[in-house]
Amino acid sequence: MEEIRKEIDVGDWHSNLAYDEWTQLTVPGSRASARYKHAAVVVDEKLYIVGGSRNGRYLSDLQVFDLRSLTWSSFKLKTEDGDGSSLGEAFPALSDHRMIKWGNKLLLIGGYSKNSSDNMSVRFIDLETHLCGVVDASGNVPVSRGGHSITLVGSRVFVFGGEDKKRRLLNDLHVLDLETMTWDVVETSQTRPVPRFDHTAATHSDRYLLVFGGCSHSIFFSDLHILDLQTMEWSQPHVQGDVVTPRAGHAGITIDENWYIVGGGDNSTGCLETLVLNMAKLVWSTSTHVGARHPLASEGLSVCSASVFGENILVAFGGYNGKYNNDIFVMRLKPGESSHPKIFKSPAAAAAAASVTAAYAIAKSDSSDFPPPPPANPTLNGTGNSFSESDIRKTIDSIKEEKRTLESSVAETQVENSKLREKIDEVNSTHAELSQELQSVQGQLISERSRCFKLEAQIAELQKALESGQSIEAEVEMLRKQKLASDEREDGTVKKQGWGWGAR
């Protein structure tokens, strides 16, 4: 059944949008060229599209889509010296880069270009002056890469993973201080996500860095990892809700506590659902679906959030699903409920935290909240029952004993949590070793299979040679017989002639 796409016209287009459904905008006039692996951001109701790739060619343009008038325009760039010949150096054709807005500038971080440097570059575009150039950054500059993720937390940009220009997969974490333009390596503990690229990342409550999906050169992921930016500890929490399929090349955007995931795929099938992760409750849900071969079921697309005519919407553009796309799709967001941030911990750690909270409450009641000694001969409910000072002291001693018991329970829980972490690390290490061994065995099998193919080809050639040899032997035998028969005939002729001469 052919899919029906909803389209809306330029006039009062926002008023008839349905909630939580993707709608294609009808765009008059010329459009930005179709592409994927570009970068996008919305500033003042305008969608900025920078670079990307199409048919193996990197793009260097900056296109702007006005979300009010629904029109495209080109953004002309210039360098500080006004020399057009240096524009290609300041702003080369880029793909698989990432972009954020900082002040009145767009910052482009990383990506692939024809002449990529060894270290990651940071480029800027001034939206007011149209100037562009390279930012001078210092410190421990990470290696150049594409397919990485960047996450803005305050004035810091966290860069995770990606693939360098030698196709080496990465899972390192770096941070760029935008105030000082200084790079640094982030040291973390616990098990990091395995090396990957084309994943997405987000931040929650300015404390948690979330990484979802992506792929290696042979495996696509659907896992969720969280880094506590206060303790710098990685964890992989239990997530509830809908089952999420592995994907890479998807796009993500956060609005309040919801993280929207759009598109992506596994190089053969595009993901049809738009996912929503409630980052406070760690619950996956499906917002909507699109049909097969829909432009949103693509890899390398972009999604941004915008407020237009007072409406909060998502805006998606581009991607590749067998063909390159340049359609604009929007989705009107239903107002959601807010909830308190959640501290991501293991079950054992959560139990320990609960015990600590209870112990703290008891200690606090012991020191300050416990009522003062009652007056002489108090009564309760008019029954005349009195409480002596010794009774109160016994109650306090009992509470203190319970407090010590809870503290002991907390200590035991912490030990158990430590053992569980060690076991998890051991299992992860074993899994990594087994994965490497499996890849090695697979490589050997491929090598042996190739050798078998070569041997079979040699055997077939030898069989042909053997058949040819047998045919030659048969011909030789036939010639021998013919020669023998010829010799016998000649001998008979000689004998007959000899008898004639003797008769004379």
PDB file of N, CA, C and O in Angstrom, residues 234-299:
ATOM      1  N   TRP A 234      31.338   5.728  34.540  1.00  0.00           N
ATOM      2  CA  TRP A 234      30.426   5.204  33.524  1.00  0.00           C
ATOM      3  C   TRP A 234      29.520   4.150  34.150  1.00  0.00           C
ATOM      4  O   TRP A 234      29.917   3.431  35.066  1.00  0.00           O
ATOM      5  N   SER A 235      28.308   4.047  33.636  1.00  0.00           N
ATOM      6  CA  SER A 235      27.404   2.973  34.031  1.00  0.00           C
ATOM      7  C   SER A 235      26.516   2.630  32.847  1.00  0.00           C
ATOM      8  O   SER A 235      26.379   3.416  31.905  1.00  0.00           O
ATOM      9  N   GLN A 236      25.930   1.448  32.900  1.00  0.00           N
ATOM     10  CA  GLN A 236      24.980   1.015  31.873  1.00  0.00           C
ATOM     11  C   GLN A 236      23.700   0.598  32.588  1.00  0.00           C
ATOM     12  O   GLN A 236      23.540  -0.536  32.997  1.00  0.00           O
ATOM     13  N   PRO A 237      22.777   1.546  32.761  1.00  0.00           N
ATOM     14  CA  PRO A 237      21.614   1.297  33.609  1.00  0.00           C
ATOM     15  C   PRO A 237      20.589   0.388  32.948  1.00  0.00           C
ATOM     16  O   PRO A 237      20.584   0.185  31.734  1.00  0.00           O
ATOM     17  N   HIS A 238      19.727  -0.147  33.786  1.00  0.00           N
ATOM     18  CA  HIS A 238      18.584  -0.915  33.280  1.00  0.00           C
ATOM     19  C   HIS A 238      17.540   0.057  32.757  1.00  0.00           C
ATOM     20  O   HIS A 238      17.149   0.998  33.443  1.00  0.00           O
ATOM     21  N   VAL A 239      17.100  -0.154  31.524  1.00  0.00           N
ATOM     22  CA  VAL A 239      16.140   0.743  30.884  1.00  0.00           C
ATOM     23  C   VAL A 239      14.843  -0.016  30.654  1.00  0.00           C
ATOM     24  O   VAL A 239      14.845  -1.177  30.231  1.00  0.00           O
ATOM     25  N   GLN A 240      13.737   0.643  30.912  1.00  0.00           N
ATOM     26  CA  GLN A 240      12.422   0.032  30.744  1.00  0.00           C
ATOM     27  C   GLN A 240      11.738   0.584  29.503  1.00  0.00           C
ATOM     28  O   GLN A 240      12.246   1.478  28.842  1.00  0.00           O
ATOM     29  N   GLY A 241      10.555   0.005  29.213  1.00  0.00           N
ATOM     30  CA  GLY A 241       9.752   0.507  28.104  1.00  0.00           C
ATOM     31  C   GLY A 241       9.892  -0.312  26.842  1.00  0.00           C
ATOM     32  O   GLY A 241      10.176  -1.523  26.880  1.00  0.00           O
ATOM     33  N   ASP A 242       9.719   0.337  25.703  1.00  0.00           N
ATOM     34  CA  ASP A 242       9.727  -0.342  24.406  1.00  0.00           C
ATOM     35  C   ASP A 242      11.109  -0.914  24.087  1.00  0.00           C
ATOM     36  O   ASP A 242      12.136  -0.373  24.506  1.00  0.00           O
ATOM     37  N   VAL A 243      11.086  -2.008  23.329  1.00  0.00           N
ATOM     38  CA  VAL A 243      12.336  -2.614  22.867  1.00  0.00           C
ATOM     39  C   VAL A 243      12.915  -1.742  21.751  1.00  0.00           C
ATOM     40  O   VAL A 243      12.206  -1.334  20.823  1.00  0.00           O
ATOM     41  N   VAL A 244      14.196  -1.455  21.850  1.00  0.00           N
ATOM     42  CA  VAL A 244      14.869  -0.575  20.898  1.00  0.00           C
ATOM     43  C   VAL A 244      15.797  -1.395  20.018  1.00  0.00           C
ATOM     44  O   VAL A 244      16.614  -2.180  20.524  1.00  0.00           O
ATOM     45  N   THR A 245      15.669  -1.241  18.713  1.00  0.00           N
ATOM     46  CA  THR A 245      16.509  -1.985  17.776  1.00  0.00           C
ATOM     47  C   THR A 245      17.839  -1.270  17.568  1.00  0.00           C
ATOM     48  O   THR A 245      17.927  -0.052  17.707  1.00  0.00           O
ATOM     49  N   PRO A 246      18.903  -2.012  17.242  1.00  0.00           N
ATOM     50  CA  PRO A 246      20.215  -1.386  17.000  1.00  0.00           C
ATOM     51  C   PRO A 246      20.145  -0.419  15.819  1.00  0.00           C
ATOM     52  O   PRO A 246      19.413  -0.650  14.855  1.00  0.00           O
ATOM     53  N   ARG A 247      20.961   0.645  15.909  1.00  0.00           N
ATOM     54  CA  ARG A 247      20.941   1.634  14.831  1.00  0.00           C
ATOM     55  C   ARG A 247      22.183   2.516  14.896  1.00  0.00           C
ATOM     56  O   ARG A 247      22.813   2.648  15.957  1.00  0.00           O
ATOM     57  N   ALA A 248      22.512   3.092  13.758  1.00  0.00           N
ATOM     58  CA  ALA A 248      23.601   4.068  13.661  1.00  0.00           C
ATOM     59  C   ALA A 248      23.193   5.105  12.630  1.00  0.00           C
ATOM     60  O   ALA A 248      22.322   4.863  11.787  1.00  0.00           O
ATOM     61  N   GLY A 249      23.830   6.270  12.689  1.00  0.00           N
ATOM     62  CA  GLY A 249      23.489   7.333  11.752  1.00  0.00           C
ATOM     63  C   GLY A 249      22.184   8.014  12.072  1.00  0.00           C
ATOM     64  O   GLY A 249      21.640   8.742  11.235  1.00  0.00           O
ATOM     65  N   HIS A 250      21.631   7.795  13.272  1.00  0.00           N
ATOM     66  CA  HIS A 250      20.393   8.441  13.680  1.00  0.00           C
ATOM     67  C   HIS A 250      20.682   9.854  14.179  1.00  0.00           C
ATOM     68  O   HIS A 250      21.840  10.253  14.330  1.00  0.00           O
ATOM     69  N   ALA A 251      19.634  10.602  14.459  1.00  0.00           N
ATOM     70  CA  ALA A 251      19.768  11.964  14.981  1.00  0.00           C
ATOM     71  C   ALA A 251      19.017  12.058  16.293  1.00  0.00           C
ATOM     72  O   ALA A 251      18.018  11.364  16.499  1.00  0.00           O
ATOM     73  N   GLY A 252      19.496  12.921  17.189  1.00  0.00           N
ATOM     74  CA  GLY A 252      18.847  13.065  18.486  1.00  0.00           C
ATOM     75  C   GLY A 252      18.791  14.511  18.923  1.00  0.00           C
ATOM     76  O   GLY A 252      19.651  15.325  18.568  1.00  0.00           O
ATOM     77  N   ILE A 253      17.763  14.846  19.695  1.00  0.00           N
ATOM     78  CA  ILE A 253      17.616  16.189  20.253  1.00  0.00           C
ATOM     79  C   ILE A 253      16.859  16.073  21.567  1.00  0.00           C
ATOM     80  O   ILE A 253      15.944  15.251  21.698  1.00  0.00           O
ATOM     81  N   THR A 254      17.262  16.861  22.571  1.00  0.00           N
ATOM     82  CA  THR A 254      16.596  16.820  23.862  1.00  0.00           C
ATOM     83  C   THR A 254      15.708  18.049  24.039  1.00  0.00           C
ATOM     84  O   THR A 254      16.064  19.154  23.635  1.00  0.00           O
ATOM     85  N   ILE A 255      14.549  17.811  24.642  1.00  0.00           N
ATOM     86  CA  ILE A 255      13.639  18.879  25.038  1.00  0.00           C
ATOM     87  C   ILE A 255      13.176  18.553  26.448  1.00  0.00           C
ATOM     88  O   ILE A 255      12.495  17.544  26.657  1.00  0.00           O
ATOM     89  N   ASP A 256      13.595  19.377  27.406  1.00  0.00           N
ATOM     90  CA  ASP A 256      13.333  19.110  28.816  1.00  0.00           C
ATOM     91  C   ASP A 256      13.915  17.740  29.184  1.00  0.00           C
ATOM     92  O   ASP A 256      15.104  17.526  29.010  1.00  0.00           O
ATOM     93  N   GLU A 257      13.082  16.827  29.633  1.00  0.00           N
ATOM     94  CA  GLU A 257      13.577  15.521  30.066  1.00  0.00           C
ATOM     95  C   GLU A 257      13.462  14.451  28.984  1.00  0.00           C
ATOM     96  O   GLU A 257      13.820  13.293  29.220  1.00  0.00           O
ATOM     97  N   ASN A 258      12.980  14.817  27.810  1.00  0.00           N
ATOM     98  CA  ASN A 258      12.783  13.847  26.733  1.00  0.00           C
ATOM     99  C   ASN A 258      13.907  13.949  25.702  1.00  0.00           C
ATOM    100  O   ASN A 258      14.278  15.040  25.272  1.00  0.00           O
ATOM    101  N   TRP A 259      14.392  12.794  25.304  1.00  0.00           N
ATOM    102  CA  TRP A 259      15.429  12.698  24.277  1.00  0.00           C
ATOM    103  C   TRP A 259      14.800  12.019  23.062  1.00  0.00           C
ATOM    104  O   TRP A 259      14.451  10.841  23.106  1.00  0.00           O
ATOM    105  N   TYR A 260      14.632  12.769  21.986  1.00  0.00           N
ATOM    106  CA  TYR A 260      14.004  12.264  20.768  1.00  0.00           C
ATOM    107  C   TYR A 260      15.076  11.689  19.848  1.00  0.00           C
ATOM    108  O   TYR A 260      16.079  12.345  19.560  1.00  0.00           O
ATOM    109  N   ILE A 261      14.841  10.464  19.371  1.00  0.00           N
ATOM    110  CA  ILE A 261      15.755   9.772  18.460  1.00  0.00           C
ATOM    111  C   ILE A 261      15.014   9.516  17.153  1.00  0.00           C
ATOM    112  O   ILE A 261      13.958   8.867  17.141  1.00  0.00           O
ATOM    113  N   VAL A 262      15.578   9.999  16.048  1.00  0.00           N
ATOM    114  CA  VAL A 262      14.912   9.914  14.748  1.00  0.00           C
ATOM    115  C   VAL A 262      15.832   9.215  13.760  1.00  0.00           C
ATOM    116  O   VAL A 262      17.032   9.518  13.681  1.00  0.00           O
ATOM    117  N   GLY A 263      15.244   8.287  12.970  1.00  0.00           N
ATOM    118  CA  GLY A 263      15.966   7.669  11.862  1.00  0.00           C
ATOM    119  C   GLY A 263      17.063   6.725  12.290  1.00  0.00           C
ATOM    120  O   GLY A 263      17.032   6.110  13.351  1.00  0.00           O
ATOM    121  N   GLY A 264      18.084   6.632  11.422  1.00  0.00           N
ATOM    122  CA  GLY A 264      19.156   5.666  11.614  1.00  0.00           C
ATOM    123  C   GLY A 264      18.828   4.353  10.930  1.00  0.00           C
ATOM    124  O   GLY A 264      17.752   4.167  10.350  1.00  0.00           O
ATOM    125  N   GLY A 265      19.768   3.431  10.983  1.00  0.00           N
ATOM    126  CA  GLY A 265      19.563   2.127  10.363  1.00  0.00           C
ATOM    127  C   GLY A 265      20.761   1.243  10.556  1.00  0.00           C
ATOM    128  O   GLY A 265      21.644   1.515  11.381  1.00  0.00           O
ATOM    129  N   ASP A 266      20.795   0.155   9.777  1.00  0.00           N
ATOM    130  CA  ASP A 266      21.898  -0.814   9.885  1.00  0.00           C
ATOM    131  C   ASP A 266      22.514  -1.104   8.517  1.00  0.00           C
ATOM    132  O   ASP A 266      22.943  -2.217   8.243  1.00  0.00           O
ATOM    133  N   ASN A 267      22.518  -0.096   7.648  1.00  0.00           N
ATOM    134  CA  ASN A 267      23.079  -0.195   6.285  1.00  0.00           C
ATOM    135  C   ASN A 267      22.195  -0.985   5.336  1.00  0.00           C
ATOM    136  O   ASN A 267      22.481  -1.029   4.138  1.00  0.00           O
ATOM    137  N   SER A 268      21.140  -1.616   5.835  1.00  0.00           N
ATOM    138  CA  SER A 268      20.235  -2.341   4.947  1.00  0.00           C
ATOM    139  C   SER A 268      18.780  -1.959   5.183  1.00  0.00           C
ATOM    140  O   SER A 268      17.977  -1.943   4.261  1.00  0.00           O
ATOM    141  N   THR A 269      18.445  -1.634   6.430  1.00  0.00           N
ATOM    142  CA  THR A 269      17.074  -1.299   6.786  1.00  0.00           C
ATOM    143  C   THR A 269      17.060  -0.026   7.616  1.00  0.00           C
ATOM    144  O   THR A 269      17.828   0.107   8.570  1.00  0.00           O
ATOM    145  N   GLY A 270      16.189   0.907   7.259  1.00  0.00           N
ATOM    146  CA  GLY A 270      16.045   2.129   8.033  1.00  0.00           C
ATOM    147  C   GLY A 270      15.106   1.925   9.211  1.00  0.00           C
ATOM    148  O   GLY A 270      14.200   1.087   9.170  1.00  0.00           O
ATOM    149  N   CYS A 271      15.325   2.688  10.278  1.00  0.00           N
ATOM    150  CA  CYS A 271      14.478   2.608  11.465  1.00  0.00           C
ATOM    151  C   CYS A 271      13.255   3.498  11.271  1.00  0.00           C
ATOM    152  O   CYS A 271      13.384   4.697  11.017  1.00  0.00           O
ATOM    153  N   LEU A 272      12.078   2.920  11.417  1.00  0.00           N
ATOM    154  CA  LEU A 272      10.835   3.613  11.088  1.00  0.00           C
ATOM    155  C   LEU A 272      10.263   4.398  12.257  1.00  0.00           C
ATOM    156  O   LEU A 272       9.464   5.314  12.050  1.00  0.00           O
ATOM    157  N   GLU A 273      10.645   4.045  13.482  1.00  0.00           N
ATOM    158  CA  GLU A 273      10.027   4.662  14.649  1.00  0.00           C
ATOM    159  C   GLU A 273      10.811   5.884  15.132  1.00  0.00           C
ATOM    160  O   GLU A 273      12.034   5.940  15.010  1.00  0.00           O
ATOM    161  N   THR A 274      10.081   6.841  15.659  1.00  0.00           N
ATOM    162  CA  THR A 274      10.682   7.962  16.378  1.00  0.00           C
ATOM    163  C   THR A 274      10.608   7.630  17.861  1.00  0.00           C
ATOM    164  O   THR A 274       9.516   7.492  18.417  1.00  0.00           O
ATOM    165  N   LEU A 275      11.766   7.468  18.478  1.00  0.00           N
ATOM    166  CA  LEU A 275      11.832   7.048  19.870  1.00  0.00           C
ATOM    167  C   LEU A 275      11.902   8.253  20.801  1.00  0.00           C
ATOM    168  O   LEU A 275      12.378   9.325  20.414  1.00  0.00           O
ATOM    169  N   VAL A 276      11.451   8.049  22.032  1.00  0.00           N
ATOM    170  CA  VAL A 276      11.570   9.065  23.070  1.00  0.00           C
ATOM    171  C   VAL A 276      12.085   8.372  24.338  1.00  0.00           C
ATOM    172  O   VAL A 276      11.480   7.407  24.803  1.00  0.00           O
ATOM    173  N   LEU A 277      13.202   8.861  24.855  1.00  0.00           N
ATOM    174  CA  LEU A 277      13.711   8.370  26.135  1.00  0.00           C
ATOM    175  C   LEU A 277      13.422   9.419  27.201  1.00  0.00           C
ATOM    176  O   LEU A 277      13.896  10.553  27.122  1.00  0.00           O
ATOM    177  N   ASN A 278      12.629   9.035  28.198  1.00  0.00           N
ATOM    178  CA  ASN A 278      12.454   9.882  29.364  1.00  0.00           C
ATOM    179  C   ASN A 278      13.703   9.729  30.217  1.00  0.00           C
ATOM    180  O   ASN A 278      13.919   8.697  30.854  1.00  0.00           O
ATOM    181  N   MET A 279      14.560  10.737  30.205  1.00  0.00           N
ATOM    182  CA  MET A 279      15.858  10.625  30.852  1.00  0.00           C
ATOM    183  C   MET A 279      15.752  10.623  32.374  1.00  0.00           C
ATOM    184  O   MET A 279      16.674  10.180  33.060  1.00  0.00           O
ATOM    185  N   ALA A 280      14.643  11.121  32.924  1.00  0.00           N
ATOM    186  CA  ALA A 280      14.467  11.117  34.370  1.00  0.00           C
ATOM    187  C   ALA A 280      14.034   9.746  34.874  1.00  0.00           C
ATOM    188  O   ALA A 280      14.450   9.306  35.942  1.00  0.00           O
ATOM    189  N   LYS A 281      13.206   9.050  34.054  1.00  0.00           N
ATOM    190  CA  LYS A 281      12.692   7.742  34.468  1.00  0.00           C
ATOM    191  C   LYS A 281      13.386   6.580  33.770  1.00  0.00           C
ATOM    192  O   LYS A 281      13.151   5.423  34.116  1.00  0.00           O
ATOM    193  N   LEU A 282      14.206   6.878  32.764  1.00  0.00           N
ATOM    194  CA  LEU A 282      14.884   5.844  31.971  1.00  0.00           C
ATOM    195  C   LEU A 282      13.883   4.867  31.364  1.00  0.00           C
ATOM    196  O   LEU A 282      13.953   3.650  31.559  1.00  0.00           O
ATOM    197  N   VAL A 283      12.932   5.419  30.613  1.00  0.00           N
ATOM    198  CA  VAL A 283      11.892   4.622  29.963  1.00  0.00           C
ATOM    199  C   VAL A 283      11.842   5.004  28.489  1.00  0.00           C
ATOM    200  O   VAL A 283      11.707   6.179  28.146  1.00  0.00           O
ATOM    201  N   TRP A 284      11.960   3.990  27.616  1.00  0.00           N
ATOM    202  CA  TRP A 284      11.832   4.202  26.176  1.00  0.00           C
ATOM    203  C   TRP A 284      10.355   4.126  25.780  1.00  0.00           C
ATOM    204  O   TRP A 284       9.608   3.288  26.278  1.00  0.00           O
ATOM    205  N   SER A 285       9.945   4.963  24.853  1.00  0.00           N
ATOM    206  CA  SER A 285       8.617   4.881  24.259  1.00  0.00           C
ATOM    207  C   SER A 285       8.717   5.272  22.792  1.00  0.00           C
ATOM    208  O   SER A 285       9.703   5.872  22.362  1.00  0.00           O
ATOM    209  N   THR A 286       7.712   4.900  22.037  1.00  0.00           N
ATOM    210  CA  THR A 286       7.668   5.218  20.608  1.00  0.00           C
ATOM    211  C   THR A 286       6.662   6.332  20.387  1.00  0.00           C
ATOM    212  O   THR A 286       5.483   6.186  20.717  1.00  0.00           O
ATOM    213  N   SER A 287       7.126   7.441  19.832  1.00  0.00           N
ATOM    214  CA  SER A 287       6.241   8.585  19.611  1.00  0.00           C
ATOM    215  C   SER A 287       5.382   8.391  18.369  1.00  0.00           C
ATOM    216  O   SER A 287       4.182   8.618  18.387  1.00  0.00           O
ATOM    217  N   THR A 288       6.018   7.952  17.264  1.00  0.00           N
ATOM    218  CA  THR A 288       5.284   7.757  16.024  1.00  0.00           C
ATOM    219  C   THR A 288       6.105   6.862  15.097  1.00  0.00           C
ATOM    220  O   THR A 288       7.267   6.562  15.371  1.00  0.00           O
ATOM    221  N   HIS A 289       5.482   6.422  14.011  1.00  0.00           N
ATOM    222  CA  HIS A 289       6.139   5.610  12.988  1.00  0.00           C
ATOM    223  C   HIS A 289       6.005   6.287  11.630  1.00  0.00           C
ATOM    224  O   HIS A 289       5.079   7.067  11.395  1.00  0.00           O
ATOM    225  N   VAL A 290       6.925   5.955  10.734  1.00  0.00           N
ATOM    226  CA  VAL A 290       6.796   6.326   9.327  1.00  0.00           C
ATOM    227  C   VAL A 290       6.828   5.046   8.502  1.00  0.00           C
ATOM    228  O   VAL A 290       7.166   3.978   9.009  1.00  0.00           O
ATOM    229  N   GLY A 291       6.491   5.156   7.235  1.00  0.00           N
ATOM    230  CA  GLY A 291       6.451   3.989   6.381  1.00  0.00           C
ATOM    231  C   GLY A 291       7.826   3.600   5.861  1.00  0.00           C
ATOM    232  O   GLY A 291       8.807   4.352   5.989  1.00  0.00           O
ATOM    233  N   ALA A 292       7.896   2.412   5.285  1.00  0.00           N
ATOM    234  CA  ALA A 292       9.156   1.940   4.709  1.00  0.00           C
ATOM    235  C   ALA A 292       9.596   2.871   3.586  1.00  0.00           C
ATOM    236  O   ALA A 292       8.770   3.417   2.841  1.00  0.00           O
ATOM    237  N   ARG A 293      10.914   3.067   3.474  1.00  0.00           N
ATOM    238  CA  ARG A 293      11.535   3.930   2.470  1.00  0.00           C
ATOM    239  C   ARG A 293      11.156   5.394   2.642  1.00  0.00           C
ATOM    240  O   ARG A 293      11.355   6.209   1.733  1.00  0.00           O
ATOM    241  N   HIS A 294      10.605   5.737   3.794  1.00  0.00           N
ATOM    242  CA  HIS A 294      10.300   7.141   4.077  1.00  0.00           C
ATOM    243  C   HIS A 294      11.607   7.909   4.244  1.00  0.00           C
ATOM    244  O   HIS A 294      12.592   7.367   4.748  1.00  0.00           O
ATOM    245  N   PRO A 295      11.666   9.176   3.833  1.00  0.00           N
ATOM    246  CA  PRO A 295      12.906   9.953   3.983  1.00  0.00           C
ATOM    247  C   PRO A 295      13.424  10.021   5.415  1.00  0.00           C
ATOM    248  O   PRO A 295      14.629  10.182   5.625  1.00  0.00           O
ATOM    249  N   LEU A 296      12.535   9.894   6.406  1.00  0.00           N
ATOM    250  CA  LEU A 296      12.993   9.935   7.792  1.00  0.00           C
ATOM    251  C   LEU A 296      13.578   8.610   8.254  1.00  0.00           C
ATOM    252  O   LEU A 296      14.233   8.562   9.300  1.00  0.00           O
ATOM    253  N   ALA A 297      13.335   7.541   7.511  1.00  0.00           N
ATOM    254  CA  ALA A 297      13.960   6.251   7.825  1.00  0.00           C
ATOM    255  C   ALA A 297      15.314   6.197   7.130  1.00  0.00           C
ATOM    256  O   ALA A 297      15.602   5.315   6.327  1.00  0.00           O
ATOM    257  N   SER A 298      16.142   7.171   7.442  1.00  0.00           N
ATOM    258  CA  SER A 298      17.416   7.374   6.758  1.00  0.00           C
ATOM    259  C   SER A 298      18.556   7.424   7.754  1.00  0.00           C
ATOM    260  O   SER A 298      18.354   7.648   8.953  1.00  0.00           O
ATOM    261  N   GLU A 299      19.753   7.260   7.220  1.00  0.00           N
ATOM    262  CA  GLU A 299      20.966   7.467   8.002  1.00  0.00           C
ATOM    263  C   GLU A 299      21.577   8.812   7.605  1.00  0.00           C
ATOM    264  O   GLU A 299      21.462   9.247   6.463  1.00  0.00           O
TER     265      GLU A 299
END
